[in-house]
Short mmCIF file of C-alpha atoms in Angstrom, two decimals:
data_model
loop_
_atom_site.label_atom_id
_atom_site.label_comp_id
_atom_site.label_asym_id
_atom_site.label_seq_id
_atom_site.Cartn_x
_atom_site.Cartn_y
_atom_site.Cartn_z
CA MET S 1193 -7.50 33.72 82.30
CA LYS S 1194 -4.57 35.28 84.12
CA PRO S 1195 -3.71 35.63 87.83
CA CYS S 1196 -4.21 39.00 89.50
CA PRO S 1197 -0.85 40.51 90.61
CA SER S 1198 -2.53 41.85 93.76
CA CYS S 1199 -4.84 39.13 95.13
CA GLY S 1200 -3.85 36.16 92.95
CA ALA S 1201 -7.42 35.45 91.75
CA GLN S 1202 -7.89 34.19 88.20
CA ILE S 1203 -9.31 37.03 86.10
CA GLU S 1204 -10.56 37.22 82.54
CA ALA S 1205 -8.39 39.09 80.02
CA ASN S 1206 -10.14 40.69 77.03
CA GLU S 1207 -7.94 41.80 74.15
CA GLY S 1208 -8.22 45.52 73.47
CA TYR S 1209 -9.72 46.33 76.88
CA PRO S 1210 -8.10 47.24 80.23
CA PHE S 1211 -6.88 44.31 82.32
CA TRP S 1212 -8.27 44.65 85.84
CA CYS S 1213 -9.42 42.52 88.75
CA GLU S 1214 -13.10 42.47 89.67
CA HIS S 1215 -12.26 40.89 93.04
CA CYS S 1216 -9.90 43.54 94.48
CA ASP S 1217 -10.27 46.32 91.86
CA TRP S 1218 -6.58 46.15 90.96
CA ASN S 1219 -5.79 48.43 87.97
CA LEU S 1220 -9.32 49.85 87.96
CA ALA S 1221 -7.84 53.31 87.25
CA VAL S 1222 -10.47 55.52 88.87
CA PRO S 1223 -10.00 59.09 87.59
CA SER S 1224 -9.38 61.78 90.16
CA LYS S 1225 -12.12 64.29 90.83
CA GLU S 1226 -12.07 67.39 88.65
CA ARG S 1227 -10.83 70.54 90.35
CA GLN S 1228 -10.45 72.94 87.46
CA GLY S 1229 -12.96 75.21 85.75
CA ASN S 1230 -14.58 78.58 86.26
CA ALA S 1231 -16.43 79.64 89.42
CA TRP S 1232 -19.76 78.30 88.19
CA LYS S 1233 -18.44 74.82 87.34
CA ARG S 1234 -16.56 74.52 90.62
CA LEU S 1235 -19.66 75.52 92.55
CA GLU S 1236 -21.96 73.16 90.64
CA ARG S 1237 -19.62 70.22 91.21
CA LYS S 1238 -19.58 71.03 94.92
CA MET S 1239 -23.39 71.19 94.97
CA ARG S 1240 -23.71 67.92 93.08
CA ASP S 1241 -21.38 66.08 95.45
CA THR S 1242 -22.75 67.66 98.65
CA TYR S 1243 -26.49 67.37 98.08
CA GLY S 1244 -26.77 64.55 95.56
CA GLN S 1245 -26.97 61.81 98.18
CA ALA S 1246 -29.67 63.65 100.15
CA LEU S 1247 -31.82 64.09 97.04
CA PHE S 1248 -31.32 60.43 96.10
CA LYS S 1249 -32.54 59.28 99.52
CA GLU S 1250 -35.55 61.59 99.32
CA LEU S 1251 -36.67 60.37 95.91
CA LYS S 1252 -35.84 56.71 96.43
CA GLY S 1253 -38.82 56.22 98.71
CA ARG S 1254 -41.35 57.81 96.33
CA THR S 1255 -43.47 55.90 93.88
CA GLU S 1256 -43.74 58.93 91.59
CA LEU S 1257 -41.51 61.95 91.07
CA VAL S 1258 -42.87 65.46 90.92
CA THR S 1259 -41.40 68.03 88.53
CA LYS S 1260 -44.11 70.66 88.79
CA GLN S 1261 -43.00 74.13 89.81
CA GLY S 1262 -42.29 74.18 93.55
CA VAL S 1263 -41.62 76.95 96.04
CA SER S 1264 -37.84 76.95 95.47
CA GLU S 1265 -38.31 77.17 91.70
CA ARG S 1266 -40.72 80.09 92.05
CA VAL S 1267 -38.26 81.87 94.32
CA ALA S 1268 -35.47 81.12 91.81
CA SER S 1269 -37.56 82.67 89.02
CA ALA S 1270 -38.25 85.80 91.09
CA TYR S 1271 -34.59 85.97 92.10
CA SER S 1272 -33.58 85.67 88.42
CA LEU S 1273 -35.90 88.55 87.51
CA VAL S 1274 -34.20 90.72 90.15
CA VAL S 1275 -30.74 89.85 88.76
CA ILE S 1276 -31.86 90.59 85.21
CA GLY S 1277 -33.53 93.81 86.37
CA CYS S 1278 -30.29 94.92 88.06
CA SER S 1279 -28.41 94.21 84.83
CA VAL S 1280 -30.87 96.35 82.85
CA ALA S 1281 -30.68 99.10 85.50
CA GLY S 1282 -26.88 98.97 85.32
CA PHE S 1283 -27.04 99.32 81.54
CA LEU S 1284 -29.31 102.40 81.76
CA PHE S 1285 -27.27 103.92 84.60
CA SER S 1286 -24.03 103.50 82.65
CA LEU S 1287 -25.57 105.28 79.66
CA TYR S 1288 -26.60 108.14 81.93
CA GLY S 1289 -23.15 108.21 83.55
CA LEU S 1290 -21.41 108.49 80.19
CA VAL S 1291 -23.46 111.60 79.41
CA ALA S 1292 -23.58 113.24 82.86
CA TRP S 1293 -20.09 112.46 84.25
CA TYR S 1294 -17.98 112.07 81.13
CA ARG S 1295 -15.28 114.36 82.59
CA SER S 1296 -14.40 111.97 85.40
CA PRO S 1297 -11.97 109.29 84.10
CA PHE S 1298 -12.77 106.82 86.91
CA ILE S 1299 -16.55 107.07 86.44
CA LEU S 1300 -16.13 106.95 82.67
CA ILE S 1301 -14.13 103.70 82.81
CA SER S 1302 -16.56 102.18 85.34
CA CYS S 1303 -19.57 103.05 83.18
CA LEU S 1304 -17.88 101.59 80.10
CA LEU S 1305 -17.19 98.31 81.95
CA ILE S 1306 -20.76 98.07 83.23
CA LEU S 1307 -22.06 98.86 79.74
CA LEU S 1308 -19.82 96.19 78.21
CA PHE S 1309 -20.91 93.42 80.59
CA ALA S 1310 -24.57 94.41 80.42
CA TRP S 1311 -24.27 94.08 76.63
CA LEU S 1312 -22.51 90.71 76.88
CA SER S 1313 -25.29 89.51 79.22
CA ARG S 1314 -28.13 90.62 76.95
CA PRO S 1315 -30.84 88.06 76.12
CA ARG S 1316 -30.22 86.39 72.79
CA PRO S 1317 -31.48 83.25 71.08
CA HIS S 1318 -29.60 79.98 71.33
CA PRO S 1319 -27.88 79.14 68.04
CA PHE S 1320 -28.57 75.88 66.28
CA PRO S 1321 -26.22 73.18 67.67
CA LYS S 1322 -22.78 73.46 66.13
CA MET S 1323 -21.98 70.96 63.33
CA ALA S 1324 -25.37 69.23 63.76
CA ILE S 1325 -27.54 68.35 60.73
CA LEU S 1326 -31.35 68.36 60.80
CA LEU S 1327 -33.07 65.18 59.69
CA ASN S 1328 -35.95 65.42 57.22
CA ALA S 1329 -38.70 63.09 56.02
CA ASP S 1330 -37.53 63.19 52.37
CA GLU S 1331 -34.12 61.63 53.00
CA HIS S 1332 -34.94 59.76 56.22
CA PRO S 1333 -38.59 58.65 55.95
CA THR S 1334 -38.35 55.55 58.17
CA THR S 1335 -36.23 57.31 60.76
CA MET S 1336 -38.57 60.29 61.06
CA LYS S 1337 -41.62 58.02 61.22
CA ILE S 1338 -40.08 56.01 64.07
CA PHE S 1339 -39.03 59.15 65.94
CA GLU S 1340 -42.50 60.68 65.57
CA THR S 1341 -44.05 57.44 66.82
CA MET S 1342 -41.78 57.62 69.86
CA ALA S 1343 -42.84 61.24 70.46
CA GLN S 1344 -46.52 60.23 70.38
CA LYS S 1345 -45.93 57.37 72.81
CA MET S 1346 -44.16 59.77 75.19
CA GLY S 1347 -47.11 62.17 75.02
CA VAL S 1348 -45.24 65.01 73.27
CA GLU S 1349 -47.91 67.04 71.50
CA LYS S 1350 -45.85 69.89 70.01
CA SER S 1351 -43.63 69.28 66.99
CA ILE S 1352 -40.07 68.18 67.72
CA GLN S 1353 -37.17 68.29 65.31
CA PHE S 1354 -34.38 65.72 65.28
CA ALA S 1355 -30.76 66.37 64.41
CA LEU S 1356 -27.57 64.34 64.10
CA SER S 1357 -24.34 65.50 65.75
CA PRO S 1358 -20.75 64.31 65.11
CA TYR S 1359 -20.07 64.02 68.85
CA TYR S 1360 -20.65 61.17 71.29
CA GLU S 1361 -23.63 62.83 72.97
CA ALA S 1362 -27.40 63.25 73.18
CA TYR S 1363 -29.41 66.19 74.49
CA THR S 1364 -32.50 68.35 73.99
CA THR S 1365 -32.28 72.07 73.34
CA GLU S 1366 -34.05 75.07 71.83
CA TYR S 1367 -32.76 77.44 69.17
CA GLY S 1368 -33.80 80.70 67.50
CA TRP S 1369 -36.16 83.42 68.67
CA ARG S 1370 -39.11 81.08 68.15
CA ARG S 1371 -37.41 78.58 70.44
CA GLY S 1372 -37.79 75.56 68.22
CA ARG S 1373 -37.14 72.34 70.12
CA VAL S 1374 -34.69 69.80 68.75
CA VAL S 1375 -33.45 66.43 70.01
CA VAL S 1376 -29.78 66.01 69.08
CA ILE S 1377 -28.32 62.50 68.83
CA GLY S 1378 -24.62 61.87 68.30
CA TYR S 1379 -23.71 59.85 65.20
CA PRO S 1380 -21.21 57.67 67.15
CA LEU S 1381 -23.72 57.08 69.97
CA LEU S 1382 -26.46 56.11 67.51
CA PHE S 1383 -24.33 53.28 66.07
CA ALA S 1384 -23.10 52.25 69.53
CA CYS S 1385 -26.67 51.64 70.76
CA THR S 1386 -28.76 48.51 70.50
CA PRO S 1387 -32.44 48.93 69.46
CA GLY S 1388 -33.47 48.85 73.14
CA GLU S 1389 -30.84 51.42 74.15
CA LEU S 1390 -31.85 53.73 71.29
CA THR S 1391 -35.47 53.47 72.46
CA ALA S 1392 -34.38 54.45 75.99
CA LEU S 1393 -32.27 57.32 74.64
CA LEU S 1394 -35.11 58.83 72.62
CA ALA S 1395 -37.61 58.27 75.44
CA HIS S 1396 -35.39 60.11 77.93
CA GLU S 1397 -34.85 63.13 75.67
CA LEU S 1398 -38.53 63.28 74.69
CA ALA S 1399 -39.46 63.15 78.38
CA HIS S 1400 -37.55 66.41 78.83
CA CYS S 1401 -39.62 67.88 75.98
CA ARG S 1402 -42.89 66.70 77.51
CA ASN S 1403 -41.96 68.18 80.89
CA ASN S 1404 -40.76 71.48 79.33
CA ASP S 1405 -37.51 71.20 81.30
CA ILE S 1406 -35.51 73.33 78.86
CA ARG S 1407 -38.13 76.08 78.71
CA ARG S 1408 -38.63 76.22 82.49
CA SER S 1409 -34.93 76.85 83.07
CA ALA S 1410 -34.51 79.62 80.44
CA LEU S 1411 -35.01 82.52 82.89
CA VAL S 1412 -32.65 81.02 85.47
CA SER S 1413 -30.04 80.29 82.76
CA HIS S 1414 -30.06 83.94 81.69
CA ALA S 1415 -29.54 85.12 85.28
CA GLN S 1416 -26.74 82.58 85.69
CA ARG S 1417 -25.04 83.91 82.56
CA ILE S 1418 -25.14 87.48 83.96
CA LEU S 1419 -23.58 86.45 87.28
CA LEU S 1420 -21.10 84.13 85.60
CA ASN S 1421 -19.85 86.95 83.35
CA TRP S 1422 -19.05 88.98 86.46
CA CYS S 1423 -17.39 85.99 88.13
CA ASP S 1424 -15.19 85.41 85.08
CA LEU S 1425 -14.20 89.08 85.09
CA LEU S 1426 -13.28 89.15 88.77
CA ASP S 1427 -11.92 85.62 89.33
CA PRO S 1428 -8.11 86.02 89.66
CA ILE S 1429 -7.54 82.24 89.53
CA GLN S 1430 -9.54 80.76 86.67
CA TYR S 1431 -7.77 77.39 86.92
CA GLU S 1432 -5.95 75.64 89.73
CA ASP S 1433 -2.75 75.33 87.67
CA ASP S 1434 -2.57 79.01 86.70
CA GLU S 1435 0.98 80.32 86.98
CA TYR S 1436 1.30 82.61 90.00
CA HIS S 1437 4.02 85.26 90.36
CA PHE S 1438 4.78 86.13 93.97
CA SER S 1439 5.06 89.89 94.27
CA PHE S 1440 3.44 92.56 96.39
CA ILE S 1441 1.45 94.04 93.48
CA ALA S 1442 0.23 90.61 92.27
CA THR S 1443 -0.76 89.52 95.79
CA PHE S 1444 -2.52 92.81 96.55
CA SER S 1445 -4.43 92.89 93.24
CA ARG S 1446 -5.52 89.28 93.63
CA GLY S 1447 -6.74 90.00 97.13
CA ILE S 1448 -8.83 92.95 95.96
CA MET S 1449 -10.31 90.89 93.11
CA ARG S 1450 -11.10 88.06 95.53
CA LEU S 1451 -13.07 90.49 97.70
CA LEU S 1452 -14.98 91.81 94.68
CA LEU S 1453 -15.59 88.26 93.41
CA TRP S 1454 -17.35 87.37 96.68
CA ILE S 1455 -20.47 89.40 95.70
CA PRO S 1456 -21.41 87.80 92.33
CA TYR S 1457 -20.10 84.41 93.48
CA ARG S 1458 -22.43 84.35 96.51
CA LEU S 1459 -25.34 85.58 94.42
CA LEU S 1460 -24.63 82.75 92.00
CA ALA S 1461 -24.44 80.29 94.89
CA VAL S 1462 -27.88 81.37 96.16
CA LEU S 1463 -29.39 80.94 92.68
CA ILE S 1464 -27.92 77.47 92.22
CA HIS S 1465 -29.07 76.48 95.73
CA LEU S 1466 -32.62 77.48 94.78
CA TYR S 1467 -32.72 75.73 91.41
CA TRP S 1468 -30.25 72.86 91.80
CA ASN S 1469 -32.71 70.32 93.23
CA GLN S 1470 -35.19 70.97 90.42
CA SER S 1471 -32.62 70.38 87.67
CA GLN S 1472 -31.49 67.13 89.31
CA ARG S 1473 -35.08 66.09 89.93
CA ALA S 1474 -35.89 66.65 86.24
CA GLU S 1475 -33.25 64.07 85.25
CA TYR S 1476 -34.67 61.46 87.64
CA GLU S 1477 -38.17 62.18 86.31
CA ALA S 1478 -37.02 61.79 82.68
CA ASP S 1479 -35.34 58.50 83.64
CA ARG S 1480 -38.55 57.26 85.29
CA MET S 1481 -40.68 58.11 82.25
CA ALA S 1482 -38.15 56.58 79.85
CA ALA S 1483 -37.95 53.38 81.92
CA GLN S 1484 -41.74 52.99 81.82
CA LEU S 1485 -41.61 52.91 78.02
CA ALA S 1486 -38.22 51.37 77.18
CA GLY S 1487 -37.58 49.33 80.34
CA SER S 1488 -35.14 49.97 83.18
CA GLN S 1489 -32.48 47.54 81.95
CA HIS S 1490 -32.20 49.20 78.54
CA LEU S 1491 -31.83 52.62 80.16
CA ILE S 1492 -29.20 51.30 82.60
CA SER S 1493 -27.25 49.82 79.70
CA LEU S 1494 -27.50 53.16 77.88
CA LEU S 1495 -26.12 55.05 80.90
CA GLN S 1496 -23.17 52.67 80.96
CA ILE S 1497 -22.22 52.96 77.28
CA ILE S 1498 -22.53 56.76 77.32
CA HIS S 1499 -19.49 56.79 79.63
CA MET S 1500 -17.41 54.61 77.27
CA ASN S 1501 -15.40 57.38 75.62
CA ASP S 1502 -12.25 55.32 76.15
CA VAL S 1503 -13.72 52.75 73.74
CA VAL S 1504 -14.95 55.26 71.15
CA GLU S 1505 -11.89 57.53 70.98
CA PRO S 1506 -9.31 54.81 70.11
CA LEU S 1507 -11.69 53.56 67.43
CA ILE S 1508 -11.95 57.06 65.93
CA ALA S 1509 -8.16 57.37 66.17
CA ARG S 1510 -7.66 54.23 64.07
CA HIS S 1511 -10.01 55.58 61.42
CA SER S 1512 -8.22 58.93 61.33
CA LEU S 1513 -4.75 57.37 60.99
CA GLN S 1514 -5.37 54.54 58.55
CA LYS S 1515 -8.01 53.42 56.09
CA GLN S 1516 -10.44 50.82 57.40
CA SER S 1517 -12.46 48.18 55.58
CA MET S 1518 -15.64 49.26 57.37
CA THR S 1519 -17.25 52.65 57.85
CA LEU S 1520 -16.94 54.27 61.25
CA GLY S 1521 -20.61 53.55 61.98
CA GLN S 1522 -20.23 49.87 61.11
CA HIS S 1523 -17.07 49.60 63.19
CA LEU S 1524 -18.81 51.20 66.18
CA HIS S 1525 -21.82 48.90 65.84
CA GLU S 1526 -19.63 45.80 65.63
CA THR S 1527 -17.43 46.85 68.57
CA PHE S 1528 -20.33 47.58 70.93
CA SER S 1529 -22.28 44.47 69.87
CA LYS S 1530 -19.29 42.39 71.02
CA LEU S 1531 -18.57 44.46 74.14
CA PRO S 1532 -17.53 42.15 77.02
CA GLY S 1533 -19.78 42.16 80.06
CA LYS S 1534 -16.70 42.74 82.22
CA GLU S 1535 -16.11 46.10 80.50
CA LYS S 1536 -19.57 47.32 81.51
CA MET S 1537 -18.83 46.12 85.06
CA ARG S 1538 -15.61 48.18 85.01
CA ILE S 1539 -17.54 51.30 84.00
CA VAL S 1540 -20.07 50.77 86.82
CA ARG S 1541 -17.27 50.39 89.40
CA ILE S 1542 -15.59 53.59 88.15
CA LEU S 1543 -18.86 55.51 88.24
CA GLU S 1544 -19.49 54.45 91.84
CA ARG S 1545 -16.04 55.51 93.03
CA SER S 1546 -15.57 58.70 91.02
CA GLN S 1547 -19.08 60.23 91.32
CA GLN S 1548 -19.01 60.99 87.58
CA SER S 1549 -22.08 62.39 85.84
CA MET S 1550 -23.07 63.39 82.34
CA ASP S 1551 -22.90 67.04 83.33
CA THR S 1552 -22.63 69.06 86.54
CA THR S 1553 -26.39 69.69 86.35
CA HIS S 1554 -27.07 65.91 86.26
CA PRO S 1555 -27.10 63.54 89.24
CA ALA S 1556 -24.16 61.18 89.61
CA THR S 1557 -24.71 58.39 87.08
CA HIS S 1558 -24.34 55.56 89.60
CA MET S 1559 -27.22 57.10 91.60
CA ARG S 1560 -29.39 57.19 88.47
CA ILE S 1561 -28.62 53.52 87.90
CA ALA S 1562 -29.40 52.68 91.54
CA MET S 1563 -32.73 54.53 91.27
CA LEU S 1564 -33.65 52.51 88.17
CA LEU S 1565 -32.69 49.24 89.86
CA HIS S 1566 -34.81 50.18 92.88
CA LYS S 1567 -37.86 50.75 90.65
CA ASP S 1568 -37.31 48.15 87.93
CA ALA S 1569 -39.78 48.43 85.05
CA PRO S 1570 -40.28 46.08 82.08
CA PRO S 1571 -40.23 47.49 78.53
CA ALA S 1572 -43.60 48.52 77.10
CA TYR S 1573 -42.26 49.39 73.64
CA GLN S 1574 -39.03 48.89 71.72
CA ILE S 1575 -37.72 49.85 68.30
CA SER S 1576 -37.48 46.58 66.36
CA ASP S 1577 -34.26 45.23 64.86
CA TRP S 1578 -35.61 45.93 61.35
CA GLU S 1579 -36.46 49.53 62.26
CA TYR S 1580 -33.05 50.04 63.86
CA ASN S 1581 -31.29 48.66 60.78
CA ARG S 1582 -33.35 50.97 58.56
CA ILE S 1583 -32.34 53.97 60.70
CA CYS S 1584 -28.66 53.04 60.43
CA GLN S 1585 -29.00 52.43 56.69
CA GLU S 1586 -30.60 55.83 56.07
CA MET S 1587 -27.87 57.53 58.10
CA THR S 1588 -25.21 55.68 56.11
CA ASP S 1589 -26.80 56.48 52.74
CA HIS S 1590 -27.24 60.22 53.27
CA LEU S 1591 -25.00 61.41 56.11
CA GLN S 1592 -22.07 59.01 56.42
CA GLU S 1593 -19.58 61.04 54.40
CA LYS S 1594 -20.46 64.37 56.05
CA MET S 1595 -20.54 62.99 59.59
CA GLU S 1596 -17.40 60.88 59.42
CA HIS S 1597 -15.54 63.77 57.77
CA ARG S 1598 -16.55 66.07 60.66
CA ILE S 1599 -15.74 63.48 63.31
CA LEU S 1600 -12.26 62.76 61.94
CA ASP S 1601 -11.48 66.44 61.33
CA ASP S 1602 -12.50 67.26 64.90
CA TYR S 1603 -10.26 64.49 66.24
CA ARG S 1604 -7.26 65.62 64.17
CA ALA S 1605 -7.83 69.22 65.31
CA LYS S 1606 -7.53 68.09 68.94
CA LEU S 1607 -4.16 66.49 68.16
CA ALA S 1608 -2.79 69.65 66.52
#
């Protein structure tokens, strides 16, 4: 115990973790809000911060959440079809212009630009997640059996694939023209979880599969990509810290580009306004379904440890710089099993003050936690300690070398 330099209260000091005061929040180190990014990211952050509280209040009073297609989502789908149709029409018009008005340099250049961006915005399949490895029943029989049992309990009827990623993450996506669905779990996150937290993690991602959240947003995502391509082309200030040269030509050109940017930017704003609530609502619904199976407390604990990058990154750094007696997975499991309760409290305080979320399309994490606390649910099912140990053992036996090699190489690449 040490005295707080600010309020004088006796506070607990944990070696290896930040020293802060839970009484006056001295040295809490709340990160400043992000201001950089392209037009889409800036707009989505604004939407999340502006409307997140209103959506939270609306859903807090409901006993059940509804994720069925509503009026705004139908309008967003129709709006997306118009945007995609305009992109196709622009592509055909540019082809005609190249043939009919090839003698005019201005029209020729304009048609080539429209043709280029229509091509860049063409529909194409999502690639398989980068650096991820698919799990199979031959090498991971217990793991696949447990995951399939979880899928059945969550009511997922169609086949789901599972993959392991070298990053500290978890998400559900589709890949290929056949749009195969895959749940991706990060290798570091897998070893950081307890059996209850892993149950909550799988339940949340499988809830997205059951609700077809990824598939429902495919049309809107394509329209967003079209508008975002035009915003990136016309945005004269991609980042807030871009170097700016004061001159008449630079000021005039930036002004013209700002005027042109207004059209796709406003179209993008309308689309996000129409679909934003549904994407946020889908996360709350997946949380509700996951809490009914895994329990609210396990899901809350999971949401806390997902934001603990400042615990994971130093651990990876030590493994990249010097040889350790334990594997990275073992070290992660040991570190998080001994995680002080005060560290989780610090994360919760930071989340409340910084409005951080997993992604700009997700609600602020502290609101998700508050929603779960408001509708506390006991666990109905949990992966047992034996099953969890078998999962970790199968990952260690077959994927440890590949995964740890990729994790450490990625970390060293960031330092270069």
